[in-house]
Coordinates of C-alpha atoms in Angstrom, one line a residue:
M192 CA -16.5 -107.3 -92.6
S193 CA -14.9 -110.5 -91.3
L194 CA -14.8 -110.9 -87.5
S195 CA -12.4 -113.1 -85.6
F196 CA -12.8 -114.1 -82.0
D197 CA -13.3 -117.1 -79.8
L198 CA -15.9 -115.9 -77.3
L199 CA -18.7 -113.4 -77.8
W200 CA -20.0 -112.1 -74.5
L201 CA -23.4 -110.6 -74.6
N202 CA -24.7 -107.6 -72.7
A203 CA -28.4 -106.6 -72.9
S204 CA -28.1 -104.6 -69.6
P205 CA -25.8 -101.6 -70.3
S206 CA -26.1 -100.3 -66.8
L207 CA -24.8 -103.6 -65.3
K208 CA -22.0 -104.3 -67.8
H209 CA -19.2 -103.3 -65.4
F210 CA -20.0 -106.3 -63.4
D211 CA -18.9 -108.5 -66.3
Q212 CA -15.4 -106.9 -66.6
P213 CA -13.4 -108.9 -64.0
L214 CA -14.5 -112.2 -65.6
L215 CA -13.8 -111.0 -69.1
Q216 CA -10.3 -109.8 -68.1
C217 CA -9.5 -113.2 -66.7
L218 CA -10.7 -114.9 -69.9
A219 CA -8.9 -112.5 -72.2
N220 CA -5.6 -113.9 -70.9
H221 CA -6.5 -117.2 -72.6
L222 CA -8.6 -116.5 -75.7
T223 CA -9.9 -113.7 -77.9
V224 CA -13.0 -112.1 -76.3
A225 CA -15.4 -109.8 -78.0
Q226 CA -18.4 -108.0 -76.4
W227 CA -21.7 -107.2 -78.0
E228 CA -24.1 -104.8 -76.4
Y229 CA -27.8 -104.1 -76.9
Q230 CA -29.6 -101.1 -75.5
Q231 CA -33.3 -100.8 -75.8
S232 CA -34.8 -97.3 -76.1
Q233 CA -37.7 -96.2 -74.0
D234 CA -39.8 -96.0 -77.2
E235 CA -39.4 -99.7 -77.9
A236 CA -41.6 -102.5 -76.6
S237 CA -39.7 -104.9 -74.3
A238 CA -38.9 -107.9 -76.4
L239 CA -36.0 -110.1 -77.3
D240 CA -36.8 -110.5 -81.0
Q241 CA -35.2 -107.2 -82.1
A242 CA -32.0 -108.0 -80.1
V243 CA -31.8 -111.5 -81.7
V244 CA -32.2 -110.0 -85.2
L245 CA -29.4 -107.4 -84.5
L246 CA -27.1 -110.1 -83.0
H247 CA -27.6 -112.3 -86.0
D248 CA -26.7 -109.4 -88.3
Y249 CA -23.5 -109.0 -86.4
L250 CA -22.5 -112.6 -86.4
K251 CA -23.0 -113.0 -90.2
G252 CA -19.4 -111.8 -90.5
Q253 CA -18.0 -114.5 -88.2
P254 CA -16.3 -117.3 -90.3
R255 CA -16.9 -120.1 -87.8
P256 CA -19.2 -121.0 -84.9
I257 CA -18.3 -119.2 -81.7
H258 CA -18.6 -119.7 -77.9
L259 CA -21.5 -117.5 -76.7
G260 CA -22.1 -116.4 -73.2
G261 CA -24.0 -114.0 -70.9
H262 CA -25.2 -113.3 -67.4
G263 CA -28.8 -112.9 -66.4
M264 CA -31.0 -111.3 -69.1
S265 CA -28.0 -111.3 -71.4
G266 CA -27.8 -115.0 -71.0
V267 CA -31.5 -115.3 -71.8
L268 CA -30.7 -113.4 -75.1
G269 CA -27.9 -115.9 -75.8
L270 CA -30.2 -118.9 -75.1
T271 CA -32.8 -117.5 -77.4
Y272 CA -30.3 -116.9 -80.2
A273 CA -28.7 -120.3 -79.8
R274 CA -32.0 -122.0 -80.2
R275 CA -32.8 -120.1 -83.3
Y276 CA -29.4 -120.2 -85.0
P277 CA -27.7 -123.3 -83.6
E278 CA -25.3 -123.6 -86.5
R279 CA -23.6 -120.3 -85.5
V280 CA -22.9 -121.3 -81.9
R281 CA -20.1 -123.7 -80.8
S282 CA -21.1 -123.7 -77.2
L283 CA -23.3 -121.7 -74.8
T284 CA -22.4 -120.5 -71.3
L285 CA -25.2 -119.2 -69.1
L286 CA -24.6 -117.4 -65.8
A287 CA -27.5 -117.0 -63.4
V288 CA -30.1 -118.2 -65.9
A289 CA -32.9 -120.4 -64.7
A290 CA -34.4 -123.3 -66.5
Q291 CA -37.4 -121.1 -66.8
P292 CA -35.5 -118.3 -68.5
A293 CA -38.0 -115.6 -67.6
V294 CA -36.9 -115.9 -63.9
T295 CA -34.6 -112.9 -63.6
W296 CA -33.8 -110.3 -61.0
Q297 CA -36.5 -108.2 -62.4
T298 CA -39.0 -111.0 -61.7
H299 CA -37.8 -110.9 -58.1
Y300 CA -38.3 -107.2 -58.0
Y301 CA -41.8 -107.1 -59.5
V302 CA -43.1 -109.8 -57.2
Q303 CA -41.8 -107.8 -54.3
R304 CA -43.5 -104.7 -55.6
Q305 CA -46.8 -106.5 -55.5
L306 CA -46.3 -107.7 -51.9
I307 CA -44.6 -104.7 -50.2
A308 CA -46.1 -101.2 -50.0
C309 CA -43.0 -99.0 -50.5
S310 CA -41.5 -96.8 -53.2
R311 CA -39.5 -98.0 -56.1
Q312 CA -36.3 -96.5 -54.7
Q313 CA -36.8 -98.1 -51.3
L314 CA -37.4 -101.5 -52.7
L315 CA -34.4 -101.3 -55.1
A316 CA -32.2 -100.3 -52.1
C317 CA -33.3 -103.6 -50.4
T318 CA -32.9 -105.5 -53.7
T319 CA -29.2 -104.4 -53.9
R320 CA -28.4 -106.1 -50.6
S321 CA -30.2 -109.2 -51.8
L322 CA -28.4 -109.4 -55.2
F323 CA -24.9 -108.4 -53.9
G324 CA -24.8 -109.5 -50.3
R325 CA -23.4 -107.6 -47.4
Q326 CA -20.2 -106.4 -49.1
L327 CA -21.6 -104.1 -51.7
P328 CA -19.2 -103.3 -54.6
Y329 CA -20.5 -99.7 -54.8
A330 CA -22.5 -97.3 -52.7
V331 CA -26.2 -98.2 -52.4
K332 CA -27.3 -95.1 -54.3
A333 CA -25.1 -96.0 -57.3
L334 CA -26.4 -99.6 -57.4
V335 CA -30.0 -98.4 -57.1
T336 CA -29.4 -96.1 -60.1
S337 CA -27.9 -99.0 -62.1
L338 CA -30.8 -101.4 -61.3
S339 CA -33.4 -98.6 -62.0
R340 CA -31.8 -98.1 -65.4
D341 CA -31.8 -101.8 -66.1
L342 CA -35.6 -101.9 -65.5
E343 CA -35.9 -99.3 -68.4
E344 CA -33.2 -100.5 -70.8
S345 CA -33.0 -104.3 -70.8
P346 CA -35.3 -106.3 -73.1
S347 CA -37.1 -108.0 -70.2
P348 CA -40.6 -109.2 -70.9
H349 CA -41.8 -108.3 -67.4
S350 CA -43.7 -105.3 -66.1
L351 CA -45.7 -104.3 -63.0
F352 CA -48.8 -105.5 -64.8
K353 CA -47.6 -108.9 -66.1
L354 CA -44.9 -111.5 -65.4
A355 CA -44.1 -113.4 -68.6
T356 CA -42.8 -116.9 -69.1
L357 CA -40.4 -118.2 -71.8
P358 CA -39.9 -121.6 -73.4
K359 CA -38.1 -124.1 -71.3
G360 CA -35.6 -126.7 -72.7
G361 CA -32.1 -127.2 -73.7
V362 CA -30.0 -126.4 -76.8
A363 CA -28.3 -128.4 -79.6
M364 CA -24.7 -127.3 -78.8
P365 CA -22.7 -128.1 -75.6
L366 CA -24.1 -126.0 -72.6
L367 CA -22.5 -124.8 -69.4
V368 CA -24.9 -123.4 -66.8
C369 CA -23.3 -121.7 -63.8
G370 CA -25.0 -120.3 -60.7
S371 CA -24.2 -119.4 -57.1
K372 CA -25.2 -121.3 -54.0
N373 CA -26.5 -118.1 -52.4
D374 CA -28.2 -116.5 -55.3
P375 CA -31.6 -115.3 -54.2
V376 CA -33.0 -115.3 -57.7
V377 CA -31.6 -118.4 -59.4
H378 CA -31.1 -120.4 -56.2
P379 CA -29.8 -124.0 -56.3
P380 CA -33.2 -125.9 -56.7
V381 CA -34.1 -123.5 -59.5
L382 CA -30.7 -124.0 -61.1
Q383 CA -30.9 -127.8 -60.9
E384 CA -34.1 -127.9 -62.9
W385 CA -31.7 -127.6 -65.9
L386 CA -30.6 -131.2 -65.4
S387 CA -33.9 -132.3 -66.9
Y388 CA -32.9 -130.9 -70.2
F389 CA -29.2 -131.7 -70.2
K390 CA -27.3 -133.8 -72.8
S391 CA -24.2 -135.8 -72.1
D392 CA -21.9 -132.9 -73.0
D393 CA -23.7 -130.3 -70.8
T394 CA -22.4 -129.2 -67.4
L395 CA -23.9 -127.5 -64.4
W396 CA -21.6 -125.8 -61.8
Q397 CA -22.3 -123.8 -58.7
C398 CA -20.1 -121.1 -57.3
P399 CA -19.7 -121.4 -53.5
D400 CA -20.8 -117.8 -53.0
G401 CA -21.1 -114.4 -54.7
H402 CA -24.9 -114.0 -54.8
H403 CA -26.5 -113.1 -58.1
F404 CA -23.4 -111.4 -59.5
F405 CA -21.1 -114.2 -58.5
H406 CA -19.0 -113.7 -61.6
Y407 CA -18.0 -110.2 -60.4
F408 CA -17.0 -111.4 -56.9
Q409 CA -15.4 -114.7 -58.0
P410 CA -14.1 -114.1 -61.6
Q411 CA -11.2 -116.5 -61.3
L412 CA -13.3 -119.4 -60.1
V413 CA -15.9 -118.8 -62.8
G414 CA -13.3 -118.2 -65.5
D415 CA -11.5 -121.4 -64.6
Q416 CA -14.7 -123.4 -64.9
M417 CA -15.5 -121.9 -68.3
L418 CA -12.0 -122.6 -69.6
R419 CA -12.1 -126.2 -68.3
F420 CA -15.4 -126.7 -70.1
W421 CA -14.1 -125.4 -73.4
R422 CA -10.9 -127.5 -73.1
C423 CA -12.9 -130.6 -72.5
L424 CA -14.9 -129.9 -75.7
E425 CA -11.7 -129.3 -77.7
A426 CA -10.3 -132.6 -76.4
Q427 CA -13.4 -134.5 -77.3
Q428 CA -13.4 -133.0 -80.8
I429 CA -9.7 -134.0 -81.3
L430 CA -10.6 -137.6 -80.2
M431 CA -13.5 -137.6 -82.6
R432 CA -11.3 -136.4 -85.5
K433 CA -8.7 -139.1 -84.8
A434 CA -11.4 -141.8 -84.6
L435 CA -12.8 -140.6 -87.9
H436 CA -9.4 -140.6 -89.5
R437 CA -8.7 -144.2 -88.4
D438 CA -12.1 -145.3 -89.8
T439 CA -11.2 -143.8 -93.2

């Protein structure tokens, strides 16, 4: 089956996917957007490898390299795939992904579990306010349920017993890294560690606010930045083609 789209948005956290929708609706007004979801069963070990294999099987039908993007753990999946199959990715956009990709909201949660003597539900209730800020998009109980499911369903390498690390570094294709200035997980100093791995065509951008799910609260700002990034890439490619044509 032949696929045809411009952007493939990844979701490895099914219980959190509704927080992507405002941004994707903004982007869909300008380009063709497809979504790819991965849900890990409770019988599977937490690992990215199986998700990468399934994603590669899906993208075999795509006739050209595509823009790839994702938020949080979904962005980590995109980063892992882009490093393994660079020829299939035109550009990579990462939202709330640290230069040490294993730093996710779940890392934040498990560290707190080791430091604070309280129940899982109590800690998740506190975590919702940290991740979303004072203006919660849903009731605390609903957000706690979503985060609790994400602990079970996403391919995170972390657990109560061990916090993992993942390889640092950049990617071969143009890279856009976005974060929020008040994200408690991927806060500005952590985000700026990306600069050590950047190429000349890579971009780092910080949203003024929005906490960890800034793309939900500020979809237009984030969408405009992503579109500007892709338009700059397109303009550069046109100039390169013109220069090559003159040389020949």
